Coordinates of C-alpha atoms in Angstrom, one line a residue:
Chain A
M1 CA -0.1 0.0 -0.2
K2 CA 1.4 3.5 -1.0
I3 CA 0.4 6.3 1.3
L4 CA 0.9 10.0 0.6
V5 CA 1.0 12.5 3.3
C6 CA 0.6 16.2 2.8
I7 CA 2.5 18.5 4.9
S8 CA 2.2 22.1 5.7
H9 CA 4.8 23.8 7.0
V10 CA 3.2 26.3 9.6
P11 CA 4.1 28.5 12.7
D12 CA 3.5 26.9 16.0
T13 CA 0.3 27.3 17.3
T14 CA 1.9 29.1 20.2
S15 CA 3.0 32.1 18.0
K16 CA 2.2 35.7 18.2
I17 CA 0.8 36.7 14.7
K18 CA 2.2 39.7 13.6
F19 CA 2.7 41.3 9.8
S20 CA 5.0 43.5 8.3
D21 CA 5.0 45.0 5.0
N22 CA 1.8 43.2 4.1
A23 CA 3.4 39.9 4.8
L24 CA 3.6 37.8 7.9
D25 CA 6.3 38.4 10.4
T26 CA 8.3 35.4 10.5
N27 CA 10.9 37.1 12.5
G28 CA 11.5 34.7 15.9
M29 CA 8.6 32.3 15.1
S30 CA 9.6 28.9 15.0
F31 CA 7.7 26.5 12.0
V32 CA 6.4 23.0 12.7
I33 CA 4.5 20.6 10.4
G34 CA 0.8 21.8 10.9
P35 CA -0.9 20.1 13.9
Y36 CA -3.7 18.3 11.7
D37 CA -0.7 16.8 9.3
D38 CA 0.5 15.6 12.1
Y39 CA -1.9 13.7 13.3
A40 CA -2.6 12.3 9.6
L41 CA 1.3 11.7 9.3
A42 CA 1.5 9.9 13.0
R43 CA -1.7 7.4 11.6
A44 CA 0.3 6.8 8.1
V45 CA 3.0 5.3 10.1
E46 CA 0.9 3.2 12.0
L47 CA -0.8 2.0 8.8
K48 CA 3.3 1.3 7.6
E49 CA 4.0 -0.8 10.6
S50 CA 0.3 -2.6 10.4
H51 CA -0.2 -2.6 6.5
K52 CA 3.1 -2.9 5.7
A53 CA 2.9 0.7 3.6
T54 CA 5.1 2.5 2.2
V55 CA 5.1 6.4 3.2
T56 CA 5.8 9.6 1.0
A57 CA 5.6 12.8 2.6
I58 CA 5.1 15.9 0.2
N59 CA 5.3 19.9 0.6
V60 CA 4.8 22.9 -1.4
G61 CA 7.2 25.2 -0.2
K62 CA 10.7 26.6 -0.9
S63 CA 13.8 25.5 0.6
D64 CA 13.1 26.8 4.3
T65 CA 10.4 24.0 4.7
E66 CA 13.1 21.3 4.4
P67 CA 13.8 21.1 8.3
T68 CA 9.9 20.5 8.9
I69 CA 10.0 17.8 6.2
R70 CA 13.2 16.0 7.5
K71 CA 11.1 16.1 10.5
A72 CA 8.5 14.0 8.9
L73 CA 11.2 11.7 7.8
A74 CA 12.3 11.3 11.2
I75 CA 9.1 10.5 12.6
G76 CA 8.6 7.5 10.0
A77 CA 8.3 8.6 6.3
D78 CA 10.2 6.5 4.3
D79 CA 10.8 9.5 1.7
A80 CA 9.6 12.8 0.4
I81 CA 9.0 15.4 -2.2
R82 CA 9.5 19.0 -2.0
V83 CA 7.5 20.7 -4.7
D84 CA 9.8 23.9 -5.2
A85 CA 7.1 27.0 -5.0
E86 CA 5.2 29.2 -2.7
P87 CA 2.0 28.0 -1.6
I88 CA 0.1 30.3 -2.9
D89 CA -3.3 29.5 -2.3
A90 CA -5.0 26.1 -1.7
F91 CA -5.7 25.4 -5.4
F92 CA -2.5 26.2 -6.1
V93 CA -1.1 23.4 -3.7
A94 CA -4.0 20.8 -4.6
T95 CA -2.6 21.3 -8.3
Q96 CA 0.8 20.2 -7.6
I97 CA -0.7 17.0 -5.1
A98 CA -2.6 16.2 -7.8
E99 CA -0.2 16.1 -10.5
I100 CA 2.2 14.1 -8.5
A101 CA -0.3 11.8 -7.5
K102 CA -1.3 11.0 -10.8
S103 CA 1.7 9.3 -11.8
E104 CA 2.4 7.3 -8.6
N105 CA -1.2 5.6 -7.9
Y106 CA -1.4 6.1 -4.0
D107 CA -4.0 4.0 -2.4
L108 CA -4.0 6.6 0.5
I109 CA -3.9 10.4 0.5
L110 CA -3.9 12.0 4.1
M111 CA -3.8 15.4 5.5
G112 CA -5.0 17.6 7.8
R113 CA -8.5 18.8 8.0
E114 CA -7.2 22.4 7.5
A115 CA -3.7 24.5 7.4
S116 CA -3.2 26.3 10.6
D117 CA -2.0 28.9 9.2
Y118 CA -4.5 30.2 6.6
N119 CA -7.5 27.8 7.2
G120 CA -8.8 27.2 4.4
G121 CA -9.5 23.4 4.4
Q122 CA -9.5 23.0 0.8
V123 CA -6.6 21.1 -0.3
H124 CA -8.6 17.8 0.1
G125 CA -11.8 18.5 -1.4
M126 CA -9.7 19.8 -4.3
V127 CA -7.4 17.1 -4.8
A128 CA -10.0 14.8 -4.6
E129 CA -11.9 16.2 -6.9
M130 CA -9.0 16.6 -9.6
L131 CA -8.5 13.0 -9.1
D132 CA -12.2 11.9 -9.3
M133 CA -12.0 10.4 -5.7
Q134 CA -13.9 10.9 -2.5
A135 CA -12.7 13.2 0.3
I136 CA -13.5 12.5 4.0
V137 CA -13.2 15.0 6.2
P138 CA -12.9 15.3 9.2
C139 CA -11.6 12.0 9.5
M140 CA -11.2 11.0 13.1
T141 CA -10.6 7.0 13.1
L142 CA -9.4 5.7 9.9
D143 CA -9.0 1.0 9.7
I144 CA -8.2 -0.7 6.3
D145 CA -9.4 -4.0 5.7
G146 CA -8.5 -5.2 2.3
N147 CA -10.0 -2.9 -0.2
T148 CA -12.2 -1.0 2.1
A149 CA -11.6 1.8 4.7
T150 CA -13.8 2.1 7.9
M151 CA -13.7 5.5 8.9
T152 CA -15.5 8.4 11.6
R153 CA -16.5 11.5 10.1
E154 CA -17.6 14.4 12.6
I155 CA -20.6 15.9 12.2
E156 CA -22.6 18.8 14.1
G157 CA -23.2 17.5 17.3
G158 CA -22.0 13.5 16.7
K159 CA -20.2 11.6 14.2
E160 CA -20.8 8.9 11.5
I161 CA -19.5 5.9 10.9
I162 CA -18.6 5.3 6.9
T163 CA -16.7 3.1 4.4
C164 CA -14.9 3.6 1.4
D165 CA -13.2 1.8 -1.1
L166 CA -9.5 2.6 -1.7
P167 CA -8.1 5.0 -3.3
F168 CA -9.2 8.4 -1.5
V169 CA -8.5 11.4 0.2
A170 CA -8.6 12.3 3.6
G171 CA -8.8 15.2 5.8
C172 CA -7.4 14.1 9.2
Q173 CA -7.9 15.8 13.1
E174 CA -7.8 14.1 16.7
P175 CA -8.0 11.3 17.7
I176 CA -7.3 9.5 14.4
A177 CA -3.9 8.8 15.9
E178 CA -1.0 10.3 18.6
W179 CA 1.2 12.9 17.7
K180 CA 4.4 11.3 17.1
I181 CA 8.0 12.8 18.5
P182 CA 11.1 11.7 16.7
N183 CA 13.6 9.6 18.2
M184 CA 17.3 10.0 17.7
R185 CA 17.3 6.8 15.6
G186 CA 14.7 8.5 13.5
I187 CA 16.3 11.8 13.5
M188 CA 19.8 10.3 12.2
M189 CA 17.9 8.1 9.7
A190 CA 16.3 11.0 8.3
R191 CA 19.1 12.5 7.1
K192 CA 19.7 9.7 4.7
K193 CA 16.2 9.1 3.4
P194 CA 15.5 10.6 -0.1
L195 CA 13.7 14.3 -0.5
K196 CA 13.3 14.7 -4.5
V197 CA 12.8 18.4 -5.2
V198 CA 10.7 18.9 -8.2
E199 CA 9.5 21.8 -10.0
A200 CA 6.3 22.9 -9.9
V201 CA 3.5 23.4 -12.7
Q202 CA 1.9 26.7 -13.1
P203 CA -2.1 26.9 -12.9
E204 CA -3.8 30.1 -13.2
V205 CA -4.4 31.9 -10.0
L206 CA -7.5 33.4 -9.1
I207 CA -7.0 34.8 -5.0
E208 CA -4.8 37.8 -4.7
T209 CA -3.9 39.0 -1.3
K210 CA -4.5 42.3 -0.7
S211 CA -4.1 43.1 3.3
Y212 CA -3.9 41.5 6.4
E213 CA -5.0 42.9 9.8
L214 CA -5.3 41.8 13.7
P215 CA -8.3 42.1 15.3
P216 CA -9.2 44.6 17.6
A217 CA -8.3 44.1 21.2
R218 CA -11.0 43.7 23.9
S219 CA -11.6 46.4 26.2
N220 CA -11.3 46.1 29.6
C221 CA -12.6 43.2 31.6
K222 CA -15.3 44.5 33.6
M223 CA -15.7 42.5 37.1
F224 CA -18.6 41.2 39.3
T225 CA -18.4 39.4 42.4
S226 CA -20.2 36.1 42.4
D227 CA -23.1 37.6 44.7
D228 CA -23.9 40.4 42.3
M229 CA -25.0 38.1 39.2
A230 CA -27.9 40.5 38.9
S231 CA -25.8 43.2 37.4
L232 CA -23.9 41.1 35.3
V233 CA -27.4 39.3 33.7
R234 CA -28.5 43.2 33.4
A235 CA -24.8 44.1 31.6
L236 CA -25.5 41.0 28.8
K237 CA -29.1 42.6 28.5
E238 CA -28.6 46.1 28.4
E239 CA -25.0 46.7 27.0
A240 CA -23.8 43.9 25.6
K241 CA -27.8 42.9 24.3
V242 CA -26.6 39.5 23.8
I243 CA -29.5 38.0 25.9
Chain B
M1 CA -23.3 39.7 -9.6
S2 CA -26.1 36.5 -10.2
V3 CA -25.7 34.7 -7.1
L4 CA -26.3 31.4 -5.6
V5 CA -27.0 29.9 -2.1
Y6 CA -27.1 26.6 -1.0
I7 CA -29.6 26.1 1.9
E8 CA -29.4 23.2 4.3
A9 CA -31.9 22.0 6.5
D10 CA -32.3 20.4 9.6
N11 CA -35.2 18.0 10.5
G12 CA -37.7 19.8 8.0
T13 CA -36.3 23.1 9.2
I14 CA -33.8 25.5 7.9
K15 CA -30.8 26.1 9.5
G16 CA -30.2 29.5 11.2
S17 CA -27.0 29.7 9.6
S18 CA -28.7 29.1 5.9
I19 CA -30.6 32.5 6.6
E20 CA -27.5 33.9 7.3
A21 CA -26.1 32.5 4.0
A22 CA -29.8 33.7 2.1
F23 CA -29.4 37.1 3.4
Y24 CA -25.8 37.6 2.5
A25 CA -26.6 36.3 -0.7
S26 CA -29.2 39.0 -1.2
Q27 CA -26.9 41.9 0.1
A28 CA -24.3 40.8 -2.2
A29 CA -26.6 40.5 -5.7
K30 CA -26.9 44.4 -5.3
G31 CA -30.4 43.8 -6.9
Q32 CA -29.5 40.9 -9.6
A33 CA -30.9 37.5 -9.4
V34 CA -31.0 35.2 -6.1
T35 CA -31.1 31.5 -6.3
A36 CA -31.4 28.7 -3.6
V37 CA -30.5 25.3 -3.8
V38 CA -32.2 23.0 -2.0
T39 CA -31.3 19.3 -1.6
D40 CA -32.8 18.6 1.9
K41 CA -36.3 17.5 2.2
L42 CA -38.3 20.6 3.1
E43 CA -42.1 21.4 2.5
D44 CA -42.7 24.6 -0.1
S45 CA -44.4 26.7 2.9
A46 CA -40.9 25.9 4.8
I47 CA -39.2 27.1 1.7
G48 CA -41.3 29.9 1.3
E49 CA -39.3 31.8 4.5
L50 CA -36.2 32.1 2.1
G51 CA -38.5 35.0 0.3
K52 CA -38.1 37.2 3.3
Y53 CA -34.2 37.0 3.2
G54 CA -34.1 38.2 -0.8
V55 CA -34.6 34.5 -2.6
Q56 CA -36.3 34.9 -5.7
K57 CA -36.3 31.2 -7.1
V58 CA -35.9 28.1 -5.4
L59 CA -34.3 24.9 -7.1
K60 CA -35.4 21.7 -5.5
V61 CA -33.6 18.5 -5.9
S62 CA -35.5 15.5 -4.8
D63 CA -33.1 12.4 -4.5
E64 CA -33.8 10.2 -1.5
R65 CA -30.1 9.3 -1.5
L66 CA -29.2 13.1 -0.1
A67 CA -30.8 12.6 2.9
E68 CA -27.7 11.3 4.4
K69 CA -25.8 14.3 3.4
P70 CA -23.1 13.0 1.3
V71 CA -20.7 15.1 0.0
A72 CA -19.7 14.4 -3.3
P73 CA -23.4 14.3 -4.9
I74 CA -23.8 17.5 -3.0
A75 CA -21.3 19.3 -5.3
T76 CA -22.6 17.8 -8.1
A77 CA -26.2 19.2 -7.6
I78 CA -24.7 22.5 -6.5
A79 CA -23.2 22.7 -9.5
A80 CA -25.9 22.1 -11.8
G81 CA -27.6 24.8 -10.3
V82 CA -25.2 27.1 -11.1
A83 CA -25.4 25.9 -14.7
E84 CA -29.5 26.1 -14.1
S85 CA -29.5 29.8 -12.7
G86 CA -26.1 31.0 -14.5
A87 CA -24.9 32.3 -11.3
N88 CA -21.4 33.9 -10.8
L89 CA -21.2 33.4 -7.0
V90 CA -22.3 31.1 -4.9
I91 CA -22.5 31.5 -1.0
M92 CA -22.7 28.4 1.6
A93 CA -22.8 28.9 5.5
R94 CA -20.0 26.9 7.0
S95 CA -21.0 23.4 8.2
S96 CA -19.2 20.1 8.4
L97 CA -21.1 19.6 4.7
T98 CA -20.5 22.6 3.2
D99 CA -16.8 22.9 4.5
A100 CA -16.1 19.7 2.4
V101 CA -18.8 20.5 -0.4
A102 CA -16.9 23.9 -1.0
P103 CA -13.4 23.1 -2.8
R104 CA -15.0 20.0 -4.9
L105 CA -17.4 22.6 -6.4
G106 CA -14.7 25.5 -6.9
I107 CA -12.8 22.4 -9.1
K108 CA -16.4 21.5 -10.7
I109 CA -17.1 25.1 -11.5
K110 CA -13.7 26.7 -11.8
A111 CA -14.3 29.0 -9.3
A112 CA -11.7 31.1 -7.0
V113 CA -12.7 29.7 -3.7
A114 CA -12.4 31.5 -0.3
S115 CA -13.7 29.9 3.0
N116 CA -14.2 31.3 6.4
V117 CA -15.4 34.6 5.5
V118 CA -16.7 37.0 8.2
A119 CA -18.5 40.1 6.5
L120 CA -20.0 41.5 3.0
P121 CA -17.8 41.4 0.0
S122 CA -16.8 45.0 -1.0
Q123 CA -17.1 45.2 -5.0
E124 CA -15.7 48.7 -5.8
G125 CA -13.9 49.5 -9.1
G126 CA -15.0 45.8 -10.7
E127 CA -12.7 44.0 -7.8
F128 CA -14.4 41.4 -6.0
V129 CA -12.7 41.6 -1.9
V130 CA -13.9 39.6 1.1
K131 CA -12.6 39.5 4.6
R132 CA -11.4 35.7 5.7
S133 CA -10.8 34.7 9.3
I134 CA -6.9 33.2 9.8
F135 CA -4.4 32.1 12.0
T136 CA -7.3 30.2 13.8
G137 CA -9.1 33.7 14.5
K138 CA -5.8 35.3 15.3
A139 CA -5.8 37.8 11.9
F140 CA -7.7 38.3 8.9
V141 CA -6.7 38.7 5.3
D142 CA -8.4 40.6 2.5
V143 CA -8.1 38.5 -0.5
A144 CA -9.8 39.6 -4.1
L145 CA -11.6 36.9 -6.2
K146 CA -10.7 36.7 -9.7
G147 CA -12.6 35.2 -12.4
D148 CA -15.8 34.5 -13.8
K149 CA -17.0 32.3 -10.9
K150 CA -16.5 32.6 -7.0
V151 CA -17.5 30.4 -3.7
I152 CA -17.5 31.7 -0.4
T153 CA -18.5 30.2 3.0
I154 CA -19.4 32.4 5.7
K155 CA -18.7 32.2 9.3
K156 CA -21.3 32.5 11.6
N157 CA -22.5 36.3 12.6
S158 CA -20.7 37.4 9.4
V159 CA -24.0 39.3 8.6
S160 CA -26.9 40.1 10.9
P161 CA -30.1 38.7 8.6
Q162 CA -33.4 41.3 8.3
A163 CA -36.2 39.6 7.1
T164 CA -38.8 41.8 4.6
D165 CA -42.4 41.4 3.8
S166 CA -41.9 40.3 0.3
A167 CA -42.0 36.7 0.4
S168 CA -42.9 35.2 -3.4
V169 CA -40.3 32.4 -4.2
D170 CA -40.5 30.6 -7.4
I171 CA -39.8 27.1 -6.7
A172 CA -38.9 24.5 -9.2
S173 CA -37.5 21.2 -9.6
L174 CA -33.9 20.5 -10.9
D175 CA -32.7 17.3 -12.5
V176 CA -29.1 16.0 -11.7
N177 CA -27.0 13.8 -13.5
F178 CA -24.9 12.3 -10.9
G179 CA -21.1 10.9 -11.4
D180 CA -20.4 7.3 -11.6
K181 CA -18.3 7.8 -8.4
D182 CA -20.9 10.3 -6.7
F183 CA -22.2 7.6 -3.9
S184 CA -19.0 5.6 -3.3
I185 CA -19.3 6.2 0.4
T186 CA -21.3 4.2 2.5
L187 CA -23.1 5.5 5.7
K188 CA -23.2 2.6 8.1
D189 CA -24.1 4.5 11.3
V190 CA -25.0 8.0 12.8
K191 CA -24.3 8.7 16.2
K192 CA -26.0 12.3 17.1
Q193 CA -26.9 13.5 20.0
E194 CA -30.6 14.5 19.3
G195 CA -32.5 17.3 20.6
D196 CA -29.4 19.2 21.9
I197 CA -28.5 22.8 20.4
L198 CA -25.7 22.3 17.3
L199 CA -23.0 23.9 18.7
P200 CA -21.4 25.8 15.4
E201 CA -25.3 27.1 15.0
A202 CA -25.6 28.3 18.4
D203 CA -25.6 32.1 19.2
L204 CA -25.1 31.3 22.7
V205 CA -22.0 29.0 24.4
V206 CA -21.7 27.7 28.0
S207 CA -17.9 26.2 27.9
A208 CA -16.2 24.3 30.6
G209 CA -12.7 23.1 31.7
R210 CA -10.7 21.4 34.0
G211 CA -11.8 24.2 36.8
L212 CA -15.1 21.6 36.9
K213 CA -13.0 18.8 38.4
G214 CA -14.8 15.9 36.9
P215 CA -17.7 14.9 34.2
E216 CA -20.2 14.1 37.2
N217 CA -20.3 18.3 37.7
W218 CA -21.4 18.9 34.5
S219 CA -25.2 19.3 35.3
M220 CA -24.4 22.6 36.4
I221 CA -23.3 23.5 33.4
E222 CA -25.9 22.2 31.5
D223 CA -28.1 23.8 33.9
L224 CA -26.8 27.0 33.2
A225 CA -26.9 26.3 29.2
K226 CA -30.5 25.4 29.7
T227 CA -31.8 28.4 31.0
L228 CA -30.0 30.5 28.5
G229 CA -31.1 28.4 25.9
A230 CA -27.3 27.8 25.2
A231 CA -25.2 25.0 23.9
T232 CA -22.4 23.1 25.6
A233 CA -18.5 23.3 24.7
C234 CA -15.3 22.1 26.9
S235 CA -11.7 22.9 26.6
K236 CA -9.2 20.3 24.9
P237 CA -8.2 18.7 27.9
V238 CA -11.7 18.1 28.9
S239 CA -12.5 16.4 25.3
D240 CA -9.0 14.7 26.1
M241 CA -9.8 12.9 29.4
D242 CA -13.4 11.8 27.9
W243 CA -15.3 14.3 30.2
R244 CA -16.9 15.4 27.0
P245 CA -17.5 14.3 23.7
H246 CA -15.1 15.6 21.0
H247 CA -17.7 17.5 18.9
E248 CA -17.8 19.6 22.0
H249 CA -14.2 20.4 22.2
V250 CA -13.4 24.4 21.0
G251 CA -10.3 25.4 20.1
Q252 CA -7.2 25.4 17.7
T253 CA -7.7 21.7 17.1
G254 CA -11.3 21.3 17.7
I255 CA -14.3 23.7 16.7
K256 CA -14.3 27.3 15.9
V257 CA -17.1 29.2 17.1
S258 CA -18.4 32.8 16.5
P259 CA -21.5 32.9 19.2
S260 CA -22.7 36.6 19.9
L261 CA -22.1 35.2 23.8
Y262 CA -19.3 32.7 25.2
I263 CA -19.4 31.9 28.6
A264 CA -15.8 30.1 29.9
V265 CA -15.6 28.5 33.2
G266 CA -12.9 27.1 35.0
I267 CA -11.0 27.5 31.5
S268 CA -7.7 29.4 32.3
G269 CA -7.4 30.9 28.4
A270 CA -4.5 29.0 26.9
I271 CA -3.7 30.6 23.3
Q272 CA -5.1 27.4 21.8
H273 CA -8.6 27.8 23.4
L274 CA -8.5 31.4 22.7
A275 CA -7.8 30.8 19.3
G276 CA -11.3 28.7 19.0
V277 CA -13.4 31.5 20.6
S278 CA -11.6 35.1 19.7
S279 CA -14.3 35.8 17.3
S280 CA -17.4 35.5 20.1
K281 CA -19.1 38.7 20.4
T282 CA -18.9 38.7 24.2
I283 CA -16.9 36.4 26.2
V284 CA -17.7 36.1 30.2
V285 CA -14.9 34.2 32.1
I286 CA -15.1 32.6 35.5
N287 CA -12.2 31.6 36.8
K288 CA -11.3 31.4 40.6
D289 CA -7.5 32.3 39.6
E290 CA -7.6 35.9 39.2
E291 CA -4.3 36.0 36.9
A292 CA -5.9 33.7 34.5
P293 CA -4.8 34.8 31.1
F294 CA -8.7 34.1 29.6
F295 CA -9.3 37.7 31.7
K296 CA -7.3 39.5 29.5
N297 CA -9.5 38.4 26.4
A298 CA -12.7 38.8 28.2
D299 CA -15.4 41.6 28.2
Y300 CA -16.8 40.5 31.8
G301 CA -15.2 38.3 34.5
I302 CA -15.8 37.0 37.7
V303 CA -13.1 35.8 39.8
G304 CA -14.5 33.0 42.0
D305 CA -15.2 29.2 42.2
A306 CA -17.3 27.7 39.4
F307 CA -19.2 25.7 42.1
D308 CA -20.4 29.0 43.7
V309 CA -20.6 31.1 40.8
V310 CA -22.2 29.2 38.1
P311 CA -25.5 28.4 40.2
K312 CA -25.9 32.0 41.1
L313 CA -25.5 33.1 37.6
T314 CA -28.5 30.3 36.3
E315 CA -30.5 31.8 39.6
A316 CA -30.2 35.2 38.7
L317 CA -30.6 34.5 34.7
K318 CA -34.0 32.6 35.8
N319 CA -35.1 35.5 37.9
A320 CA -34.6 38.3 35.5

C-alpha cells in the first residue's frame, strides 16, 4: 500500500501573529508540521507498520521548509517530495499534489483537515475532485481491511461511521492517532532518506492577497462578584445586548 | 452579480446559518437574481421563508439518497444549480457538509474559492474582495477573487439577517446527472445527540474546562446552558480525558465558534483555546484564579469558584 501524506509548514500554534510589509512577520517564529497534518502523518506511520505501507511526505514550499520535511522523515515517512514553490493558495497546492498523485497511484492521500495558518480547509476536497476520488473530512478514525476503509467522520453534534474503497483522500483530525515525537534513531535515519525536489506546475491563480489585519483588542474586562450576578445579567442584556 | 445560495435544513427546518447565507447572498447580489439550491427535504411552505431574505427562485433537488448529506453528490447538485441559474457567485454557510462541498464545487465550476469569510464583500472598482479569518481567529486577510466564478463559505455572524415582507418565491425542481462515483461512500451508522443545540449553530455557548474537576459536575453547566438556551462546549483537556465528547471541544484543533455570547467556566485561556473563541461577540469568564490569561481576553469576568458562581448566575438569569 502506498500512502501520500501532505505536510504544511506553519508557525507554531503558540506564535504571536504579526505582519510587516503586508506579509507575515516570521521574525523569531518557529515553524512546525501543521498540527492536523501531524495527526495524518502519525496514522500513516501506524499503517506502515500494520499494513506494510510505504509513506511518502509531500510539501509545497521553498527550501526553508526542508527542516519540517526532515522532521516528517524522522517521524517515519520513507521518502519525501518538495515541490519548489511558494504555496500561493489552496488551488495551487492542490494542483501540485494532484499532478504528482496522477502518476504515482497512491492508495491513500492523507492530510490534516486544514492548515493551521490560513485555515482554508480546501486542499483535500480539491485534490479529490481533480483525481475523481472521495474526500473524507474531518476523519477521526481510519481502519483498513483489504481494499475497504472504515472511518469516523465528525458531523455537527456527533459523528458518522462510513466505509469507502481505496483510493481516496482524507483530511484528518484527532483522535485518529497520537502525535509522534521523533527519536534519535529516526532523526539520524531521516538525514539519509531521499528528499526529491521537483518543479511546480503553474496553474492560473485566482486569488490575490490584498492586506492583513489583526482583530481589535477587547476593552478592559469588567469584573463582578458572585453575589452580584443580577448586575452581570443586566450588563449582558442592556450593555452587550446578547441575551 | 447573479448569486446562488446553498440552503441546508435539519429536521424539516432551514438552519439559522442558512438564513444568514440567504441574506448575505441577497446583499452581495446588489439587486441581481438570487437563486437557492435545496437538497434536503423541505416543505414548500418552509422554503417560502427564504423570500423574506431576498431569495427569488429555489431549485429543489429531490433524491432520497441526499438525505444522508453525502458530499460529492451535493457538490454535483450545486454545480447543476450554477449551470441552470447562470450564477457567478455561490454562497454557503459553513458547516461540516459545506466545508467539504466548497472545494469540490470550486474545481467543478472553475471558481476562486474563499472559506471562512466574516463580512460582506467589497465590490468597488469591479474588484471582488472578501475578508477571511485566518490563523484560527488571530488575524484577518482581505483577498480579491478573480475570474468569472466565485465560491465562498461564511462564518456564523458574518451578517445580521433582516426579514422583509415580500415573500414570493418561485420553486422549481432541478434534475441532476450524478457522477458514477458520487455515491461511493456507504453510511453505516450515525451517532448524534438528538435534541441538543448544535454547537456551530449556537448563538449562545456555555463552555467549561478542567476547573470543573470531573464529568459528574457538568449538570450545573447544563442547567446554565438550558436556562440561557445555549449549547455546551468544553476545552481540549476535557475532551482528551473523555469527560465530554470531542464534538464539544472548542479551540485550535477543535471547533471554532463565533457566537454572540461565550461563557467560559474554569478555563484558564491557553492561546490554543482563545484561538477557537476569539471571534465571539461577548466573552464572560468565570475562574477562581484572578491571574488566568482568559480575563485579558474577556468582556466580563468573575473571580470565584465555579461551584459557587455558576448556580448563582443561573438563578439570576431565571429571576431576570
